[in-house]
Coordinates of C-alpha atoms and ligand atoms in Angstrom, one line a residue:
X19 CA 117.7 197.0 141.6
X20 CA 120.7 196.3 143.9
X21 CA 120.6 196.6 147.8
X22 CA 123.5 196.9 149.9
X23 CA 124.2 197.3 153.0
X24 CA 127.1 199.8 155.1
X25 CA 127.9 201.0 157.9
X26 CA 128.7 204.7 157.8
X27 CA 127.1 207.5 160.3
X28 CA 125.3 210.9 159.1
X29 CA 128.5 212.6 158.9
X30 CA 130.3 210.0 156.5
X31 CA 127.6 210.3 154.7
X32 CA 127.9 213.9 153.5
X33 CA 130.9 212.3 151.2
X34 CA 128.6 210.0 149.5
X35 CA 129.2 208.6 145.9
X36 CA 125.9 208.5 145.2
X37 CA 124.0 211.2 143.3
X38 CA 121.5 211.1 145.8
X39 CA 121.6 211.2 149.8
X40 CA 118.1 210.7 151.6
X41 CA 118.2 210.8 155.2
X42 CA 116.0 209.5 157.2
X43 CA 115.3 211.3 160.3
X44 CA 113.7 210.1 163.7
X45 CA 112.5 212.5 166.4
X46 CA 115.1 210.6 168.5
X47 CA 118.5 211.4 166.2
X48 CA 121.4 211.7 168.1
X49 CA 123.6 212.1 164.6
X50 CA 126.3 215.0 164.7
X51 CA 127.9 216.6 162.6
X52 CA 127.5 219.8 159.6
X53 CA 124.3 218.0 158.4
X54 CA 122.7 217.4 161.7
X55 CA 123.1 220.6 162.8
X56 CA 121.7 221.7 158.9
X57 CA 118.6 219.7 159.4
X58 CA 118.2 220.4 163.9
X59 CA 117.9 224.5 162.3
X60 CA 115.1 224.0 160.2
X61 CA 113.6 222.0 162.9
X62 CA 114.0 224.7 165.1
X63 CA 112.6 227.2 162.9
X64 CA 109.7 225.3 162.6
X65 CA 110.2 224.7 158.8
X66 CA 111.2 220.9 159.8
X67 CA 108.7 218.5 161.6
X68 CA 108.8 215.3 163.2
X69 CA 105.7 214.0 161.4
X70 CA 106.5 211.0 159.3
X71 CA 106.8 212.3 155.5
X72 CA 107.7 215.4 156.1
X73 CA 110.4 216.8 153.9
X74 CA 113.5 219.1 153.5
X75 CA 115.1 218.9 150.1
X76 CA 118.3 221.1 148.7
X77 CA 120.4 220.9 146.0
X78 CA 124.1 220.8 145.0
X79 CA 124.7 221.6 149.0
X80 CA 128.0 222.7 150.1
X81 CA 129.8 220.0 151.9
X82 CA 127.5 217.3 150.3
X83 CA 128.7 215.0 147.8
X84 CA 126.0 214.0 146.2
X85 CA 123.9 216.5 144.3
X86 CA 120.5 215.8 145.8
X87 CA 119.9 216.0 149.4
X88 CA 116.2 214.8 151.0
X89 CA 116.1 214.2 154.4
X90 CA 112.7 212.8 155.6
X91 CA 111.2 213.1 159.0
X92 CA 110.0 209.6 160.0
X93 CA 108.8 210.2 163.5
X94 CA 109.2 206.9 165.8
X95 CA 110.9 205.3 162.9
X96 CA 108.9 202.0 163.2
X97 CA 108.1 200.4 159.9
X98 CA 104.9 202.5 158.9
X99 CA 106.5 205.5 159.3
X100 CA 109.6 204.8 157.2
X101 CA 106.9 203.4 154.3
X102 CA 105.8 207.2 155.3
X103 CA 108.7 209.0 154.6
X104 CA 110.2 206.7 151.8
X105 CA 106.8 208.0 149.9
X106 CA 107.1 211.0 150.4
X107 CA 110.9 211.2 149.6
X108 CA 110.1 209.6 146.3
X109 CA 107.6 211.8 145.1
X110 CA 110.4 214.8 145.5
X111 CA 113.0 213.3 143.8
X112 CA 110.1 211.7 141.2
X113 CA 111.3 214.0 138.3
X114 CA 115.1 213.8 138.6
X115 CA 117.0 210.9 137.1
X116 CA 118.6 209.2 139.9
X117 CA 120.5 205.9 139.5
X118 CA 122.2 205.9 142.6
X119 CA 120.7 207.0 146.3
X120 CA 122.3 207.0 149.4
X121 CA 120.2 206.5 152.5
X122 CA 121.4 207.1 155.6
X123 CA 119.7 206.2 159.0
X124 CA 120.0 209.0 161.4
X125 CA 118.9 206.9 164.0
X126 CA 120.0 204.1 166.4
X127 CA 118.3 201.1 166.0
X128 CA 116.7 200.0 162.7
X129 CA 114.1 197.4 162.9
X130 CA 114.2 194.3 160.9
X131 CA 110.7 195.3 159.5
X132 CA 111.8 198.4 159.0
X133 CA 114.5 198.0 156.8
X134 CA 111.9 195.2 154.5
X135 CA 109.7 198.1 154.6
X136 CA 112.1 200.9 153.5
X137 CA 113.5 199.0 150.4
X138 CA 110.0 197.6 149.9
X139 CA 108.4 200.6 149.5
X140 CA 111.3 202.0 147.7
X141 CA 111.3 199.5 145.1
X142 CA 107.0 200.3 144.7
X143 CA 107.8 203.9 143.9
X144 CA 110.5 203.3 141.3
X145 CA 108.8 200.4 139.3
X146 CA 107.9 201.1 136.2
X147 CA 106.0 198.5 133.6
X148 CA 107.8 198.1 130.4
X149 CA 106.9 194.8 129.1
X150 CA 104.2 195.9 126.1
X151 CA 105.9 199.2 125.5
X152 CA 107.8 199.9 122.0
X153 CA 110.1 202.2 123.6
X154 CA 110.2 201.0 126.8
X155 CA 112.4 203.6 129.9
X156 CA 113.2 201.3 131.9
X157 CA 113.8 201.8 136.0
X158 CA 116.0 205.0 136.5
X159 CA 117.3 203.6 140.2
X160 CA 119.6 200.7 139.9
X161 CA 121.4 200.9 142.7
X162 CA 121.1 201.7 146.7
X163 CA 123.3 201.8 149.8
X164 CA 121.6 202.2 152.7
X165 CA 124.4 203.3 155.6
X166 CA 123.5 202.8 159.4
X167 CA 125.8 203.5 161.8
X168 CA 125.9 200.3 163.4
X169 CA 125.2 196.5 160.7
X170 CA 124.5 193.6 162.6
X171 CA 123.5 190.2 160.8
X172 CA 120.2 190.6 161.7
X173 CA 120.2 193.9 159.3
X174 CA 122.1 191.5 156.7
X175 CA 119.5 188.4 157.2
X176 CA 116.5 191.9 156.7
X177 CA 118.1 192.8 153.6
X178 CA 118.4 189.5 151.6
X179 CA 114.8 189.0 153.0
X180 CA 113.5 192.4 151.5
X181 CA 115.5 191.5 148.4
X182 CA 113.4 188.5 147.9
X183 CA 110.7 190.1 148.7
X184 CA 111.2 192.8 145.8
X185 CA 111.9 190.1 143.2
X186 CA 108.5 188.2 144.1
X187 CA 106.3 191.4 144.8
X188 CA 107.5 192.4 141.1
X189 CA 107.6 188.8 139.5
X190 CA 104.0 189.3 141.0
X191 CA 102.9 192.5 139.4
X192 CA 104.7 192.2 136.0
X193 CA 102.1 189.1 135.6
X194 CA 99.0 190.8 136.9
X195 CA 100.3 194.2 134.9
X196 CA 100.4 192.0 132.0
X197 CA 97.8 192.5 129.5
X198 CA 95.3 189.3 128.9
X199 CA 96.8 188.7 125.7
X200 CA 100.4 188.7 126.7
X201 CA 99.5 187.0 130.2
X202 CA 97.4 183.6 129.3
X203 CA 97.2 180.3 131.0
X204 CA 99.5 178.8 128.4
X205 CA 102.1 181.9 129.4
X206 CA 101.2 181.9 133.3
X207 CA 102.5 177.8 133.1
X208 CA 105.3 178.9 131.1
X209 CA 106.3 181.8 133.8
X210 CA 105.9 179.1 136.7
X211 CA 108.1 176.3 134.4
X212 CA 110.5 179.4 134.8
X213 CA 110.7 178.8 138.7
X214 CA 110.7 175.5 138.1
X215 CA 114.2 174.9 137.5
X216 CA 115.4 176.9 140.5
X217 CA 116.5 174.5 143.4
X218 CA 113.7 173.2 145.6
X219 CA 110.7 174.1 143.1
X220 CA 109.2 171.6 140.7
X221 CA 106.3 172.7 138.4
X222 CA 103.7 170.4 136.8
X223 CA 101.4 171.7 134.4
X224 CA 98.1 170.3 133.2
X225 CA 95.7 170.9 130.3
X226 CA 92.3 170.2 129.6
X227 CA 92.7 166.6 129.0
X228 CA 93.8 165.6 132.2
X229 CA 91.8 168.4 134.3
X230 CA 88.9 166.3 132.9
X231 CA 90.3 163.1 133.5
X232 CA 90.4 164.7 137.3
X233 CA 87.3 165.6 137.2
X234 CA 87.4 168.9 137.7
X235 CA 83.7 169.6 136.2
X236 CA 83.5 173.2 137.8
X237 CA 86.6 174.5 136.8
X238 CA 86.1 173.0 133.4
X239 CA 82.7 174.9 133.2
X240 CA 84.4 178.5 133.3
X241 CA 86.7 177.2 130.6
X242 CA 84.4 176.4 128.1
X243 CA 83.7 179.8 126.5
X244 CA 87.1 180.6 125.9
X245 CA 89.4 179.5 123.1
X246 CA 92.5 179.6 125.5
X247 CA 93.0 176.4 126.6
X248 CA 92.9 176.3 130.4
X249 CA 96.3 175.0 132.5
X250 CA 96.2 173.9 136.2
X251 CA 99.2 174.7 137.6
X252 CA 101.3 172.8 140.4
X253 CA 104.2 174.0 142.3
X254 CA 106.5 172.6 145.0
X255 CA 109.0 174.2 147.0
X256 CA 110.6 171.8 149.4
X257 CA 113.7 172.5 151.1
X258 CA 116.1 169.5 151.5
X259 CA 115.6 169.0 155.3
X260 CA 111.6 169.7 155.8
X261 CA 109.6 166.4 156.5
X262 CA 106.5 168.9 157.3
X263 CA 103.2 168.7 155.6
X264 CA 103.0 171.8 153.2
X265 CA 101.6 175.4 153.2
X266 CA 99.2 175.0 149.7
X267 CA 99.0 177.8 148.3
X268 CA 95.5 178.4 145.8
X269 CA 95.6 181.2 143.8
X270 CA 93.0 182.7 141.2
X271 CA 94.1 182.5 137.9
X272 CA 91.3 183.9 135.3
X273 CA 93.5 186.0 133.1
X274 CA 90.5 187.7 131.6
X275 CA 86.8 187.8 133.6
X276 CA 84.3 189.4 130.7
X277 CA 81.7 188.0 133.6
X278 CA 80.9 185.0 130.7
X279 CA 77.1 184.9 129.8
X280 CA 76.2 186.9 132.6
X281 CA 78.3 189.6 131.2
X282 CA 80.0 192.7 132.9
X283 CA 79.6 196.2 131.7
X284 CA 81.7 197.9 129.3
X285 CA 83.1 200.1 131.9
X286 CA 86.6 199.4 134.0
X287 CA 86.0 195.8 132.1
X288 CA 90.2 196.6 131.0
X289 CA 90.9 195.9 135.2
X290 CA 89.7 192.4 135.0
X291 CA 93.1 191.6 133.2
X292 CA 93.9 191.9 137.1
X293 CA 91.1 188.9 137.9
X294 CA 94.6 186.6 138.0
X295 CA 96.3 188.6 140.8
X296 CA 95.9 185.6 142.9
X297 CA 97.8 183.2 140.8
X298 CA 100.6 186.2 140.5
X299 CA 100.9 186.2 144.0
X300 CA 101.1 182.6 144.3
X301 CA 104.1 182.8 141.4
X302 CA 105.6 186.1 143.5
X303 CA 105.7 184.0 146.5
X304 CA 107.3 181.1 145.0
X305 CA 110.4 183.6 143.4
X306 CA 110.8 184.7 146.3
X307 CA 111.2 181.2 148.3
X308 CA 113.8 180.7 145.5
X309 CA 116.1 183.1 146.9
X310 CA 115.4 182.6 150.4
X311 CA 115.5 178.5 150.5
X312 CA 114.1 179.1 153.4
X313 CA 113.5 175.3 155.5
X314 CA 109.7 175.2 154.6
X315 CA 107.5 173.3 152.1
X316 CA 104.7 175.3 149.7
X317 CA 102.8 173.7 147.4
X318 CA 100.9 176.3 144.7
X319 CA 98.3 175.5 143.1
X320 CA 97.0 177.5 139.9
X321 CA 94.0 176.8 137.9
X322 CA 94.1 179.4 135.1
X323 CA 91.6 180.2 132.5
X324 CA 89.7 183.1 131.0
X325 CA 86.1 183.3 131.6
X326 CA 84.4 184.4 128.2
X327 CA 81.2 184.5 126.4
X328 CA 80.8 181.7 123.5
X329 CA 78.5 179.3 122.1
X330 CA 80.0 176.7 124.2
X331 CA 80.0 178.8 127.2
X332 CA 78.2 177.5 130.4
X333 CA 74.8 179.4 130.5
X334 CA 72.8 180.7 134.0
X335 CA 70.8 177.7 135.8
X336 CA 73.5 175.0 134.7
X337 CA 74.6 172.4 136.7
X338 CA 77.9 170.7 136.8
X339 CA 79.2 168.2 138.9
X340 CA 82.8 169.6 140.9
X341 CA 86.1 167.2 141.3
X342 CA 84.5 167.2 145.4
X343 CA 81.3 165.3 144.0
X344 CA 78.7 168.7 144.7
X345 CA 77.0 169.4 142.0
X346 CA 76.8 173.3 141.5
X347 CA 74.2 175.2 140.1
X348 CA 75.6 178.0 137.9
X349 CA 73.0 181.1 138.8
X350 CA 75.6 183.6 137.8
X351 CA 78.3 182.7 135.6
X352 CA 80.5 185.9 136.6
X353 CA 80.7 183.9 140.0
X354 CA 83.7 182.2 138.5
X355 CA 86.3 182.3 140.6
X356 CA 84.6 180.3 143.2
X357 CA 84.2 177.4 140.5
X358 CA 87.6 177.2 139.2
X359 CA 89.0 177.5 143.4
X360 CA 86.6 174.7 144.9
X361 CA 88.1 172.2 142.2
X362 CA 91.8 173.2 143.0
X363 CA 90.7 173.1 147.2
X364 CA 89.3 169.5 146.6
X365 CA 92.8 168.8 144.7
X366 CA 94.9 170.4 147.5
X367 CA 93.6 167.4 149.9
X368 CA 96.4 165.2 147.9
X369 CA 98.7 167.0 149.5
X370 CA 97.5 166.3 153.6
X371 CA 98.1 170.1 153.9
X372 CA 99.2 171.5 157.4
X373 CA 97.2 175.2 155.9
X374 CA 95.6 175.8 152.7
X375 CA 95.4 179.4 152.1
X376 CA 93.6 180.4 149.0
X377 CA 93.9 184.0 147.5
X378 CA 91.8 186.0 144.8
X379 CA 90.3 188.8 143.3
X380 CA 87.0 187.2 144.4
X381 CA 84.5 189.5 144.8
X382 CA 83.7 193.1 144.1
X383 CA 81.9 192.9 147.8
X384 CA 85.1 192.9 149.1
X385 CA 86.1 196.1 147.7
X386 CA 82.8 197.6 149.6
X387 CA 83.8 196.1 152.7
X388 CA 87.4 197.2 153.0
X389 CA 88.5 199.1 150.2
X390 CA 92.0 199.7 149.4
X391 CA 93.9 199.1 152.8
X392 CA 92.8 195.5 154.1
X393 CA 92.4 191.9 152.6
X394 CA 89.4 190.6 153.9
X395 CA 90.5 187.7 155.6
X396 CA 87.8 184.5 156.0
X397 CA 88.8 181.4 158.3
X398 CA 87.2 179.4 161.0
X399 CA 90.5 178.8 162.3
X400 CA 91.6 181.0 165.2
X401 CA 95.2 180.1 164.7
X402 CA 95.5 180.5 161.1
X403 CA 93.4 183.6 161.9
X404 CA 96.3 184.9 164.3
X405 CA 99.1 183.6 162.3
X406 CA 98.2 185.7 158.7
X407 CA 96.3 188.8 160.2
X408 CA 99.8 189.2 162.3
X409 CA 101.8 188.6 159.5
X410 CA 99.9 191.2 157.7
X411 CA 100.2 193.8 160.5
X412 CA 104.1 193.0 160.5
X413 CA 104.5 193.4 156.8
X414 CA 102.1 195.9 156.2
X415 CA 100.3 194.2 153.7
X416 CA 97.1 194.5 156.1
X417 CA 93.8 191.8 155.9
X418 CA 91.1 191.8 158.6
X419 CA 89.2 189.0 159.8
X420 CA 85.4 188.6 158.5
X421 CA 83.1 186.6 159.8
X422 CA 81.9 182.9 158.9
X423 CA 78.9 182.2 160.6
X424 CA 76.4 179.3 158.9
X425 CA 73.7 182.0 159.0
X426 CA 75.4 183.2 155.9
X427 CA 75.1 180.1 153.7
X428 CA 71.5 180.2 153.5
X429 CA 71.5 182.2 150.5
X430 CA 73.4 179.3 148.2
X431 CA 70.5 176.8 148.8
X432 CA 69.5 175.3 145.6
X433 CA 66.7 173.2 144.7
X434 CA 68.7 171.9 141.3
X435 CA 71.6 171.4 142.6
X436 CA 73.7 171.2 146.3
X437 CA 74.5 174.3 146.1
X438 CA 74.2 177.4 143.8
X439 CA 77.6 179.4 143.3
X440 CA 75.8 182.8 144.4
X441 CA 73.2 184.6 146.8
X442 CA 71.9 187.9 147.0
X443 CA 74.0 190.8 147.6
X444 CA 74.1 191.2 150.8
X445 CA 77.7 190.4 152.4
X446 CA 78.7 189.0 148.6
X447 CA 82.0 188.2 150.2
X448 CA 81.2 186.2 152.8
X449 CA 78.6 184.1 150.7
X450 CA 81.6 183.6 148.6
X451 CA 83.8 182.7 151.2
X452 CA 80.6 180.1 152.6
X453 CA 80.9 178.7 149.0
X454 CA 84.6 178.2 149.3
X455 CA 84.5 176.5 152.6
X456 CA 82.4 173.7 151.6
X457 CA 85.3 172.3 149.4
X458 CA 87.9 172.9 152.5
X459 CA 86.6 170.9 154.9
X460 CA 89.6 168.4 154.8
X461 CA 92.1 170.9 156.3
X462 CA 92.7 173.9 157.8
X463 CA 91.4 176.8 155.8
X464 CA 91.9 180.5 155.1
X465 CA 90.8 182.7 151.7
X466 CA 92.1 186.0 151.3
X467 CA 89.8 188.1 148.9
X468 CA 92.4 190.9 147.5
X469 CA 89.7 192.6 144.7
X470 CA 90.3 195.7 146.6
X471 CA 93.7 195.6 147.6
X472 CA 95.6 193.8 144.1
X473 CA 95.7 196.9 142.0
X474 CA 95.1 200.4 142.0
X475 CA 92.8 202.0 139.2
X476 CA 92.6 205.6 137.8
X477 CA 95.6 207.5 136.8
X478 CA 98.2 205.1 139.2
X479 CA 96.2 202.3 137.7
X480 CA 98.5 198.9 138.4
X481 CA 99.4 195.9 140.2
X482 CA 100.7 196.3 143.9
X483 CA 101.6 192.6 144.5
X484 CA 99.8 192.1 147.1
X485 CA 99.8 190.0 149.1
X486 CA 103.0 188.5 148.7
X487 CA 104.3 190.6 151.7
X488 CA 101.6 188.7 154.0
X489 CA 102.1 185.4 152.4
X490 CA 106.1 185.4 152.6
X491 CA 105.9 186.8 156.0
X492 CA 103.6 184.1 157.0
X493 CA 105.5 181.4 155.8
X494 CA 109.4 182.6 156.5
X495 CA 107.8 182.2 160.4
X496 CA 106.9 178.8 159.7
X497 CA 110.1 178.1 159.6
X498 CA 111.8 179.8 163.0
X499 CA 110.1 178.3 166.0
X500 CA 110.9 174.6 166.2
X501 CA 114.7 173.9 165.0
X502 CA 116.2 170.6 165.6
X503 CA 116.4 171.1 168.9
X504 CA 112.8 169.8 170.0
X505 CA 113.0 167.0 167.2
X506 CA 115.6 165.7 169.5
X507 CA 114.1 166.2 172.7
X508 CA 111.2 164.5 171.9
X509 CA 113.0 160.7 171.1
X510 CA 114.5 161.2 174.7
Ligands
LIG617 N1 86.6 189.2 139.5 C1 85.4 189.5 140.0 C2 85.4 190.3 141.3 C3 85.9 191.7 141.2 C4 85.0 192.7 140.7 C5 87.1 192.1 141.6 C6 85.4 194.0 140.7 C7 87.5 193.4 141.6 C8 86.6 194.4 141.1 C9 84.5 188.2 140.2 O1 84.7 187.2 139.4 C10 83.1 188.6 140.1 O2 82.7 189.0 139.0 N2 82.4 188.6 141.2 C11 81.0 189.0 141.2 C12 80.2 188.0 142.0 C13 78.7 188.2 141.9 C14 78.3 187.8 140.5 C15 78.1 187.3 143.0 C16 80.9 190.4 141.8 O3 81.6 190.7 142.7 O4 80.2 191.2 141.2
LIG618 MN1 83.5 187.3 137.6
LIG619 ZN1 86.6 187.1 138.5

């Protein structure tokens, strides 16, 4: 999809060469003109409200160049009411094949955020997935203008930033989308080779060899059962002038969790194809960077495998001995993600990381706790804390803070090994999260558990790409506050 960027007012817009115009409309439009006075009548009438999402749709208009008209009410016009009426413009022009759309802003000022979120939320409406189809239709929309009466390079700066954004959330969920067969470790390292050879990324990849000459004992564990070989996956995005110590970035990676020995149910099994979300994130965010080269450096870190049922298979109540040194006693081998994320935290310490943020589909717990709308969030660092739950407000990709207190850790007391990779069920993700921060006690820590928030099921069932909106927001304001200025300053 293409994005530009124009300034034209309401009125200009009405001549269009698009085959769709959607206006946008805040309660506070002072736009003039045929249209405006179109849309202040229905408003009158009551047939028009302010409420974000609410709709007025006509077709082949006199005086309208394009054939569809939409204008959506959107309210205070901050960024959650735009994602508001983008939604709800979408779902009226669902049915009708639209390459081209017009948007016009028949307000003043358009927030940075709001303009990431318009073309954001845009770009979720019109994906489609095509990669395993015979016949695949591919995206109708191709390309859109979005027209505000006044461009400032602040808007230019929000658009290349929401383009980016796009190109990693969907890099993001065309690898979680992706079937287990046509999305395995050996194709997740080839997908991150891909990035590879854009400027500032490097990507090393290891296999089972020298994950064992690491050793990486708990990772290797979940491997066994499968016939996939596993890959641990290593990416590098430096920009030419950083001499910071680098965001890492851990993300899950099992491209299939059957739950191993301790096997999951037949049902909704299909979604845990989704169970390497994390590691798509990790790759959407690193797209992403490529366009941006923004000055920051992100390390990714991706240990991919499936987790399957075998005769080799790790079995309840054994022990293995992690890269960290622990030994771990397997209780549950469905508990995998924490065993393949404490080896790739303990190799993250390499790095003398400034943050290491780890992200997966961790628990189901999660999905109890928070559902659809929020990440839980799990850090003992207030900063970190601040820093991600604001960029997840900003972006709207939200997370909330759970808590970490030692209390919780009681439950992963072994008497076979130093710890046993799951308690009871009570607050299942924060007893994975305790797990977790054992093997992050080197650096500053944060794990986002995004099993609720990664995909949708039932009939929209599919990859969001969450939370690549959090993560890039995070890091692009990394880069802002200290510019060469205070370098200088301090050799005085
Ligand atoms: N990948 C699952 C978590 C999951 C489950 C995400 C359902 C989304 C929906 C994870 O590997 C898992 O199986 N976790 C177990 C942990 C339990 C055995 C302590 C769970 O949540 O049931
Ligand atoms: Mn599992
Ligand atoms: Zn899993």
């Amino acid at each position: 999809m293409k994005f530009e960027i124009r300034q034209t007012s309401l009125d200009q817009a009405t001549r269009a060469q698009q085959e769709a115009l959607l206006v946008l409309w805040p309660k506070a439009s002072h736009a003039t003109g045929m249209l405006a006075d179109w849309i202040q009548k229905a408003q009158r009438q009551g047939d028009f409200k302010d409420t974000a999402g609410s709709v007025l749709q006509s077709y082949g208009m006199a005086g309208i160049k394009a054939r569809h008209l939409v204008v959506a009410a959107c309210d205070k016009g901050d960024a959650k009411d735009i994602r508001k009426a983008v939604r709800a413009a979408c779902a009226v022009l669902k049915s009708a094949p639209i390459q081209s759309l017009h948007i016009q802003w028949a307000g003043d000022e358009l927030s940075e955020q709001a303009i990431k979120a318009l073309l954001s939320e845009l770009a979720d409406a019109s994906y489609v997935f095509t990669s395993t189809l015979s016949k695949p239709q591919p995206r109708k929309l191709q390309q859109v203008m979005l027209g505000l009466t006044l461009v400032t390079a602040t808007h230019r700066t929000a658009l290349g930033q929401a383009q980016a954004l796009v190109r990693g959330t969907e890099l993001a969920k065309e690898w979680a989308n992706r079937p287990s067969n046509h999305a395995t470790p050996r194709h997740l390292a080839q997908a991150a080779k891909a990035l590879g050879k854009h400027p500032g990324i490097q990507c090393k990849v290891l296999g089972p060899r020298e994950v064992e000459r690491l050793g990486m004992g708990s990772f290797l564990s979940v491997a066994r059962g499968a016939a996939e070989p596993l890959r641990f996956i290593v990416l590098e995005y430096k920009s030419r002038q950083t001499k910071e110590a680098p965001v890492v970035l851990v993300g899950k990676g099992i491209t299939f969790d059957t739950g191993g020995i301790s096997m999951k149910p037949a049902a909704e099994m299909d979604e845990m194809k989704f169970d390497m979300s994390g590691a798509a994130s990790v790759l959407g965010v690193f797209e992403a960077l490529a366009h941006l080269q923004p000055d920051i450096h992100v390390v990714g870190l991706i240990p991919a495998t499936e987790n399957m049922p075998d005769g080799q298979a790790i079995k309840p109540g054994d022990v293995v001995t992690s890269m960290s040194g622990q030994t771990i006693e397997i209780l549950n081998t469905d508990a995998e993600g924490r065993l393949v994320l404490c080896d790739a935290l303990t190799y993250a310490e390499r790095f003398k990381p400034r943050a290491v943020i780890d992200i997966a589909t961790l628990t189901g717990a999660c999905v109890i706790a928070l559902g659809a709308v929020r990440s839980g969030l799990f850090t003992a660092n207030d900063e970190l804390a601040t820093a991600l739950s604001r960029a997840g407000d900003i972006s709207g990709d939200l997370c909330w803070r759970m808590p970490l207190d030692e209390e919780y850790a009681e439950g992963l007391k072994s008497r076979f090994a130093d710890v046993a990779n799951v308690a009871g069920r009570a607050a299942g993700s924060v007893t994975a999260a305790k797990f977790l921060e054992r093997f992050a006690a080197k650096f500053p820590w944060a794990h986002l558990d995004i099993a609720g928030t990664a995909w949708r099921s039932g009939a929209v069932k599919g990859a969001t790409g969450r939370p690549v909106g959090l993560l890039l927001e995070y890091l692009l304001n990394l880069e802002q506050p200290q510019p060469k200025v205070r370098r200088k300053s301090n050799k005085t």
